[in-house]
Short mmCIF file of C-alpha atoms (C1' of nucleotides) in Angstrom, two decimals:
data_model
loop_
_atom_site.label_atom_id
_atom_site.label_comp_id
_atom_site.label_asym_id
_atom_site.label_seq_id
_atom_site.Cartn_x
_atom_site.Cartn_y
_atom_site.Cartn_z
CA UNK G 388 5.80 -28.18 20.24
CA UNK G 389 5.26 -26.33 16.64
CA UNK G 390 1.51 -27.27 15.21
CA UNK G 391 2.66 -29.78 12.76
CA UNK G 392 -0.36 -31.22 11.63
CA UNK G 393 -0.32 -29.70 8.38
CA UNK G 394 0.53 -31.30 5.33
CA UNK G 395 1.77 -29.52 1.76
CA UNK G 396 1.98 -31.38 -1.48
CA UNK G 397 3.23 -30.85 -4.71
CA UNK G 398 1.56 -32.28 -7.57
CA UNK G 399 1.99 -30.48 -11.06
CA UNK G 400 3.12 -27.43 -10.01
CA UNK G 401 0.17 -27.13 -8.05
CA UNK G 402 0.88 -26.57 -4.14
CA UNK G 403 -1.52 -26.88 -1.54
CA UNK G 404 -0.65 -27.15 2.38
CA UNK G 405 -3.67 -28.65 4.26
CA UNK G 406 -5.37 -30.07 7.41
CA UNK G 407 -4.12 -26.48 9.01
CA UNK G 408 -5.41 -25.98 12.39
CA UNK G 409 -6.20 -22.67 14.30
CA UNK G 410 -5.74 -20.80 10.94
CA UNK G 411 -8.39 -18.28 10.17
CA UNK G 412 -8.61 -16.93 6.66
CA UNK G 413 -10.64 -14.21 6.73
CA UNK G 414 -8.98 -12.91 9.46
CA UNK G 415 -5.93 -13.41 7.55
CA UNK G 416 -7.84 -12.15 4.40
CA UNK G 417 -8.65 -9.36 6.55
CA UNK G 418 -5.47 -8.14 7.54
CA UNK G 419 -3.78 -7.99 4.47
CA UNK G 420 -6.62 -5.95 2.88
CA UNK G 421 -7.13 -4.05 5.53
CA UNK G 422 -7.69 -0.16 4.85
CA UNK G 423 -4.24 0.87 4.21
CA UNK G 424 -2.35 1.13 0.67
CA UNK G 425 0.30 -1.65 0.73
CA UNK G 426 2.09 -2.07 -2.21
CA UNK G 427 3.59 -5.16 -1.34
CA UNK G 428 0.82 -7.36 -2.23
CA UNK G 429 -2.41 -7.75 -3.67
CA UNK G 430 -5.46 -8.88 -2.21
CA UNK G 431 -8.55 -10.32 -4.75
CA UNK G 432 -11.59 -12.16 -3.29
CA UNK G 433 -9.71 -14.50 -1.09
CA UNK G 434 -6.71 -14.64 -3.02
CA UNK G 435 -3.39 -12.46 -2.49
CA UNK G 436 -0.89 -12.21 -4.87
CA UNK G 437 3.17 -11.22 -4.14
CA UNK G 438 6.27 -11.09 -5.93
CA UNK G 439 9.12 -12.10 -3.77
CA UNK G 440 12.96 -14.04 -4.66
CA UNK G 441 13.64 -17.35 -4.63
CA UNK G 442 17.33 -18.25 -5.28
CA UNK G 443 17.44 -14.42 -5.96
CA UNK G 444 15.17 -14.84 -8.66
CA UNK G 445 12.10 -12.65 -8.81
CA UNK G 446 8.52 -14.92 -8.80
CA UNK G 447 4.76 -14.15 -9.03
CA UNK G 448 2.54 -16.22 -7.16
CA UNK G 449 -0.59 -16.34 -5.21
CA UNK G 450 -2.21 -17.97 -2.39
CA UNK G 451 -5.72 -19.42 -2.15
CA UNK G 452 -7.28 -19.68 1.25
CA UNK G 453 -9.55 -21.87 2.20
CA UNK G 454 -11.31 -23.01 5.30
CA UNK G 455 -7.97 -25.03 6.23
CA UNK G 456 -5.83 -24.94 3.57
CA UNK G 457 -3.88 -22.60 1.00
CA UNK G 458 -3.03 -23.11 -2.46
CA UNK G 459 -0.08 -22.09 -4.05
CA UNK G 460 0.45 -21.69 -7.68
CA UNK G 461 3.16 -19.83 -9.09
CA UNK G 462 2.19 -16.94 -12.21
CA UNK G 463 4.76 -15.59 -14.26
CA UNK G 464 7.13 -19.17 -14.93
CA UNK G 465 7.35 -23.07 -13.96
CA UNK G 466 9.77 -23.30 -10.86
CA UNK G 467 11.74 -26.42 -9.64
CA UNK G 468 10.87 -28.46 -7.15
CA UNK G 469 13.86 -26.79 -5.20
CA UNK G 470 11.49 -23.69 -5.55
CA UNK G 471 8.78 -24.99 -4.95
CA UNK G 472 9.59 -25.95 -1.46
CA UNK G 473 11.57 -22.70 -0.60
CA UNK G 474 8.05 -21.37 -1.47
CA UNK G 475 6.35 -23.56 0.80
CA UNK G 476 9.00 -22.22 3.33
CA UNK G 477 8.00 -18.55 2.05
CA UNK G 478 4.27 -18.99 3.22
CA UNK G 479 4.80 -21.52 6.30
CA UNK G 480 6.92 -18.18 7.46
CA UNK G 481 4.73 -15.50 6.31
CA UNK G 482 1.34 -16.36 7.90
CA UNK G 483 3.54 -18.31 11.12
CA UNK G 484 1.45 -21.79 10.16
CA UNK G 485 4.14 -23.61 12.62
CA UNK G 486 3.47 -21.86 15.72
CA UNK G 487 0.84 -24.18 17.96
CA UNK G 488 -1.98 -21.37 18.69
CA UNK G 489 -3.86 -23.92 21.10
CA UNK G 490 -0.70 -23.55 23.37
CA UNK G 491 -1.25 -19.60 23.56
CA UNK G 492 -4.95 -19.87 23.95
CA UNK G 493 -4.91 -22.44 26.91
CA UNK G 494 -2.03 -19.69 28.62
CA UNK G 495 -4.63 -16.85 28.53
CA UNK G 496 -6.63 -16.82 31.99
CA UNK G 497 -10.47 -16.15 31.91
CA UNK G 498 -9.96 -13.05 33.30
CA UNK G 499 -6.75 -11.80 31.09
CA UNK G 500 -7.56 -8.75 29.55
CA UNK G 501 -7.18 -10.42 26.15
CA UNK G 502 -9.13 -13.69 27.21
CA UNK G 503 -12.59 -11.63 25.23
CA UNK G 504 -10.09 -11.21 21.77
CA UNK G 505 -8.68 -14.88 21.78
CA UNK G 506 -12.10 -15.99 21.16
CA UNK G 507 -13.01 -13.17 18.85
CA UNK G 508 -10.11 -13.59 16.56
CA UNK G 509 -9.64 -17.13 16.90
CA UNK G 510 -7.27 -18.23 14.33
CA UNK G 511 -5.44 -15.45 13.83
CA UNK G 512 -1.77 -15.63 13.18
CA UNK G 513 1.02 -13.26 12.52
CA UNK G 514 1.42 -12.02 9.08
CA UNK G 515 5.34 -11.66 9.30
CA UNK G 516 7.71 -9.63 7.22
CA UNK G 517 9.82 -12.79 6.28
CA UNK G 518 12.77 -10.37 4.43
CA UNK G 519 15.28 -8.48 7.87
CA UNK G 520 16.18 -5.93 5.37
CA UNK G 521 12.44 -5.00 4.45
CA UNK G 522 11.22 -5.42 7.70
CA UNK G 523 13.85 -3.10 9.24
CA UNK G 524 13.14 -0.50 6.45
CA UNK G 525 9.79 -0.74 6.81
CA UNK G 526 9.77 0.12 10.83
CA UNK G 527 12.06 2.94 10.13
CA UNK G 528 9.43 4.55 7.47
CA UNK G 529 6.64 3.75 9.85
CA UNK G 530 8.39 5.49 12.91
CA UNK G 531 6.66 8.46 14.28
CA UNK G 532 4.37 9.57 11.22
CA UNK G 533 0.68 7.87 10.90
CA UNK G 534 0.52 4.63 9.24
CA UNK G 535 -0.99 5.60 5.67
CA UNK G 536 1.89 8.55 4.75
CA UNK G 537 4.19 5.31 6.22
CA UNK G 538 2.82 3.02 3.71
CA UNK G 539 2.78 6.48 0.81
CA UNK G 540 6.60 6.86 1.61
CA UNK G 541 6.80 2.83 1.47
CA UNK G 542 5.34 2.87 -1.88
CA UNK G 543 7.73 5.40 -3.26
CA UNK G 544 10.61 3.46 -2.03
CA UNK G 545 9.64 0.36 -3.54
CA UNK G 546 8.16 1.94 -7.14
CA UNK G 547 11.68 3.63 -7.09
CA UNK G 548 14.14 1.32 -6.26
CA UNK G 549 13.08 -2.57 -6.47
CA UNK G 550 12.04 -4.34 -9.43
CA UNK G 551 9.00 -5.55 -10.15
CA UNK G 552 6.75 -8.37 -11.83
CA UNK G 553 4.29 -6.83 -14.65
CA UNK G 554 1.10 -9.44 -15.43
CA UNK G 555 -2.16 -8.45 -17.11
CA UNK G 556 -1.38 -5.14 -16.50
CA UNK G 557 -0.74 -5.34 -12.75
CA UNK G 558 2.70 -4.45 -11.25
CA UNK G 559 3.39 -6.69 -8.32
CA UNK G 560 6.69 -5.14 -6.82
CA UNK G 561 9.68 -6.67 -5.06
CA UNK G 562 11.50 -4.37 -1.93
CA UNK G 563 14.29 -3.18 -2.98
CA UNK G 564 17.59 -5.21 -2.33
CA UNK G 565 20.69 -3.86 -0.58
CA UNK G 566 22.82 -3.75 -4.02
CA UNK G 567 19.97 -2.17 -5.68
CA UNK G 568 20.65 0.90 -3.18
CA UNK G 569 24.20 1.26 -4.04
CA UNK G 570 23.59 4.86 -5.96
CA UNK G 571 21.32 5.74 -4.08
CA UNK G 572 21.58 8.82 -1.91
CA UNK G 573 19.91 10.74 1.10
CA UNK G 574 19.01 13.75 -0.96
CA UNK G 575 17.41 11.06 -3.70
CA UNK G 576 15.32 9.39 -0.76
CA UNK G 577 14.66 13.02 0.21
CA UNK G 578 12.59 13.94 -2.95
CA UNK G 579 9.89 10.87 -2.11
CA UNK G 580 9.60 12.63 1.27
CA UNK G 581 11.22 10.84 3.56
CA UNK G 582 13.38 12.65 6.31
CA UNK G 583 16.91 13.15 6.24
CA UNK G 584 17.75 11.11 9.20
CA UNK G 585 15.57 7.90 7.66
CA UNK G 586 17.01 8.32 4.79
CA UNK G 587 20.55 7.89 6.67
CA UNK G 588 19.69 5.27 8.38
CA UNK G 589 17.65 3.20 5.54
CA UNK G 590 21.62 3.88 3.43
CA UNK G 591 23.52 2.83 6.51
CA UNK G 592 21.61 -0.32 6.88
CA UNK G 593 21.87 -0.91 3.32
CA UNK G 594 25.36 -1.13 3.46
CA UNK G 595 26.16 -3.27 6.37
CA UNK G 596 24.10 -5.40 4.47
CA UNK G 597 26.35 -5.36 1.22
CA UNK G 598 28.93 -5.70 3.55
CA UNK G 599 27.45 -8.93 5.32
CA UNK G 600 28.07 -7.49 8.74
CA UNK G 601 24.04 -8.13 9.11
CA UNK G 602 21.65 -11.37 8.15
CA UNK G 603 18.74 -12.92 9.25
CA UNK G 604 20.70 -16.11 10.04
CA UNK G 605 23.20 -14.42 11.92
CA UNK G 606 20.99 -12.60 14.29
CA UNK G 607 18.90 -15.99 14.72
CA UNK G 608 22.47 -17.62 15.43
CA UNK G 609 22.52 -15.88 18.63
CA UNK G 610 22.47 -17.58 21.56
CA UNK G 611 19.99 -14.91 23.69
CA UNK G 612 16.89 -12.96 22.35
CA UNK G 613 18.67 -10.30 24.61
CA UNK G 614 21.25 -10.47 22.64
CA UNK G 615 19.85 -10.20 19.50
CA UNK G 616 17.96 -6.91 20.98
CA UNK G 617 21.25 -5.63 21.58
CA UNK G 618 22.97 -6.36 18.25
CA UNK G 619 19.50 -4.66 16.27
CA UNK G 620 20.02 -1.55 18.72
CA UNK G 621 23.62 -1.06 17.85
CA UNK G 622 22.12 -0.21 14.23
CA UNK G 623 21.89 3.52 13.77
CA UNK G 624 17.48 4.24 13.93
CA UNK G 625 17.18 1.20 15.57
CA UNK G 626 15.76 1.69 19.24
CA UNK G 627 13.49 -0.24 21.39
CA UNK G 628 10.81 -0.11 19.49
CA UNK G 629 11.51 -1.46 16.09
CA UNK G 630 14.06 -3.95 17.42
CA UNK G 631 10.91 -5.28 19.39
CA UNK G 632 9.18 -5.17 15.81
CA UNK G 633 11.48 -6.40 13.91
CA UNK G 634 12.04 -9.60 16.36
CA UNK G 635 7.91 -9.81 16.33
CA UNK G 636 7.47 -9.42 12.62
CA UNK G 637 10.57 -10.97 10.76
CA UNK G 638 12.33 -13.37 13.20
CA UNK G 639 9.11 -14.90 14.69
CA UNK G 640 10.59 -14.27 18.16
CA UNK G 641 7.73 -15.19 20.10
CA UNK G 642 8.69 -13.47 23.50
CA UNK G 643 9.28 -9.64 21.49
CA UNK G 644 7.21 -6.64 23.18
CA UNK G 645 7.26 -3.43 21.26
CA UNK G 646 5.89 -1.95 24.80
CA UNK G 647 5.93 1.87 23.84
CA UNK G 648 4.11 0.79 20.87
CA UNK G 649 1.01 3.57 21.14
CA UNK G 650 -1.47 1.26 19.27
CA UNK G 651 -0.39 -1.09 22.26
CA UNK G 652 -1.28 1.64 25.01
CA UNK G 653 -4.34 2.96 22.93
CA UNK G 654 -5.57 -1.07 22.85
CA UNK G 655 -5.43 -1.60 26.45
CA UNK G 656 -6.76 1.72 27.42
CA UNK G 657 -9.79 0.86 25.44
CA UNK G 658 -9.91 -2.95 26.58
CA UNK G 659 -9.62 -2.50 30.11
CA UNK G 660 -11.79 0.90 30.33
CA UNK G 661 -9.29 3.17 31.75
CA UNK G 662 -9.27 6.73 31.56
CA UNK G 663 -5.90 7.01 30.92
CA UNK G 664 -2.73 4.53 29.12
CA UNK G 665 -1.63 2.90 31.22
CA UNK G 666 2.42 3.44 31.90
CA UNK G 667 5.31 1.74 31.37
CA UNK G 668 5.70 -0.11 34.05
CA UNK G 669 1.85 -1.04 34.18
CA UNK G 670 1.85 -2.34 31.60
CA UNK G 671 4.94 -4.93 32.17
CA UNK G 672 2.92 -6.28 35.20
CA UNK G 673 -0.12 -6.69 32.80
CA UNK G 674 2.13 -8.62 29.67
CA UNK G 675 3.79 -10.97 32.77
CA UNK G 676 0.72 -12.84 32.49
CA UNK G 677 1.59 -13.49 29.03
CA UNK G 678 4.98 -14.49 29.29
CA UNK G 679 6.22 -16.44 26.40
CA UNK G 680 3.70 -15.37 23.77
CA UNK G 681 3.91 -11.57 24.28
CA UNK G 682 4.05 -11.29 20.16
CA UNK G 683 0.58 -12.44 20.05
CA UNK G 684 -0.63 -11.08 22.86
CA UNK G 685 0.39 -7.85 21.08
CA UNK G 686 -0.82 -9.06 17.79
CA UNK G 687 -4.59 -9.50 18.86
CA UNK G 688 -4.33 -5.61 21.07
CA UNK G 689 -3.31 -4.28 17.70
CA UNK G 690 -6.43 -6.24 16.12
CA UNK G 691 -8.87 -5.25 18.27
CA UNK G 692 -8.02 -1.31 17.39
CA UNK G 693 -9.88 -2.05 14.12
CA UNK G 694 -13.63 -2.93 13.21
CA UNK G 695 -14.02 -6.01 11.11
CA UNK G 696 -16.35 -5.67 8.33
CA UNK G 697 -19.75 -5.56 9.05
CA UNK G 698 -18.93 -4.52 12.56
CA UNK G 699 -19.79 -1.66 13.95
CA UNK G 700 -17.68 1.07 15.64
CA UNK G 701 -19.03 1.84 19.05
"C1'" DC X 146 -4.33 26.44 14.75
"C1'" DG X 147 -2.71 22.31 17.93
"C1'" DC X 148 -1.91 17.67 18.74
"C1'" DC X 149 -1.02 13.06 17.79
"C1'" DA X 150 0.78 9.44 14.62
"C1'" DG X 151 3.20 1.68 14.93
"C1'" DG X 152 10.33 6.65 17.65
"C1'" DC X 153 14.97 7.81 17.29
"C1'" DT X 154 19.19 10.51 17.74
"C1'" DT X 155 21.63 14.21 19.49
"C1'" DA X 156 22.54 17.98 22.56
"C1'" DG X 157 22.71 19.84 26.99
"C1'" DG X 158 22.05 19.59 31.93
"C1'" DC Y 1267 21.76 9.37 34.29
"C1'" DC Y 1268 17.94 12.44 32.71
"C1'" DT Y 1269 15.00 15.62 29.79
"C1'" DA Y 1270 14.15 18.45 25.58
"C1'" DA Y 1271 14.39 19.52 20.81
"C1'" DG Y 1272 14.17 18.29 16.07
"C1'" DC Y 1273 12.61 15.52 12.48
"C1'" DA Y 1274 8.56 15.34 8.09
"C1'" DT Y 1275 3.91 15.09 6.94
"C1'" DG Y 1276 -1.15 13.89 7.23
"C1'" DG Y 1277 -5.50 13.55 9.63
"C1'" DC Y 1278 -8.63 15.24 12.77
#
DNA sequence: CGCCAGGCTTAGG
DNA sequence: CCTAAGCATGGC
């Protein structure tokens, strides 16, 4: 059962969806501000701002959070009510306000090694990376290298190649599309510093994409998670990892493990007290206990690798 | 300097 | 089937 509790409503262009349970803004805030240089949105007080398609049609908007709700209003033009609730869709998706969070909670034992960050980051949901292209990009950048030259090389990408959404002086950019990568070649990705082999496979992935031979919709078509694994692995710089991610991130499989994830080992190391990470196959005895909401389970390990505000470090 | 970062592919046993 | 090397660069 998906929490559908919440309400949205449309009234002059305004959007709002409401009465949302289990939904923590600041730790939603949080996350997308958190130290590293994403260019793919903007966070201001406790609004964030992002430029995304709808109907292939680039749109500014931002999101106000509230205790239990988030307004939507849409910046640069008036969009149809067709829009409007593709928009809706956008968010419901990005910040996963469907999945039923009580259900996870109640599945974590007392003495669960994550049992200590379900109540310390109560309310926090997956921040997804709704677009398979962008999210499949993105894990390639991010593979190997420390996260802020990922999000530097990220940045170049994007500033080069996608379009963007200028307002009061603030560019709010779009990832770049498939067909916008038609000219573009490895020795061109080369000069924003990304490697020769991401740079193959970021082209390569590009065009099966122009060629339709990959979707979101398709891979969600299949009938096993297994086989979707399969089918993301067959894709040149896809391995184990980032099909895990990309299932996690962008098609809200619930059930993905990225389990040679490092932030993963470094989390559990630290919230169990070991000496050592633990291995492999210690760690798939540890995630049986969380069998069905693994993505989460992941989600709050990854959390609990950074210090809140005001917290401190020790 | 060395080693590790949100890994993957290829080459060589 | 397995292990090792190479990739690109930044932070510590």
């Amino acid at each position: 059962m998906g929490n559908t509790t919440f309400k949205t409503n449309i009234t002059n262009y305004m959007i709002s969806i409401s009465n949302l349970n289990l939904f923590n803004p600041n730790e939603c805030l949080w996350f997308l501000d958190r130290s590293y240089d994403d260019c793919m949105h903007q966070v201001v007080g406790n609004t964030v701002w992002k430029a995304i398609y709808l109907n292939g049609n680039p749109v500014l908007f931002k999101c106000t959070f509230a205790i239990d709700s988030i307004a939507i209003n849409c910046i640069n033009r008036e969009i149809d009510l067709e829009e409007q609730n593709l928009l809706i869709t956008y968010v419901e998706d990005w910040f996963d306000l469907e999945t039923d969070l009580a259900e996870f909670y109640s599945s974590i034992g007392t003495t669960d090694v994550l049992y200590p960050l379900i109540k310390k980051y109560k309310g926090l949901r997956l921040i997804g990376i709704n677009e398979l292209f962008e999210s499949l990009c993105w894990a390639i950048l991010g593979q190997q290298i420390n996260l802020p030259f990922a999000y530097k090389l990220k940045r170049a990408f994007v500033e080069n190649y996608g379009e963007r959404i200028v307002h009061n002086n603030n560019a709010y950019h779009l990832f770049p599309l498939p067909s916008q990568l038609k000219n573009c070649t490895v020795d061109d990705l080369r000069k924003l510093q990304i490697s020769k082999s991401k740079a193959d496979y970021i082209l390569n992935l590009a065009h099966f994409f122009r060629e339709d031979q990959i979707s979101k919709e398709k891979l969600l078509s299949f009938r096993s998670e297994e086989d979707i694994r399969s089918k993301l692995i067959t894709l040149k710089g896809i391995g184990p990892w980032t099909a895990e991610y990309v299932m996690m991130k962008c098609l809200k499989i619930k059930a993905a493990l990225p389990i040679q994830d490092v932030g993963l080992h470094n989390a559990l190391k630290h919230q169990l007290g070991l000496t050592n990470k633990p291995t492999i196959d210690e760690i798939k005895t540890i995630a049986t206990a969380w069998s069905g909401w693994e993505s989460y389970a992941t989600l709050y390990l990854w959390r609990s690798l950074s210090v809140s505000p005001g917290e401190t470090n020790t």
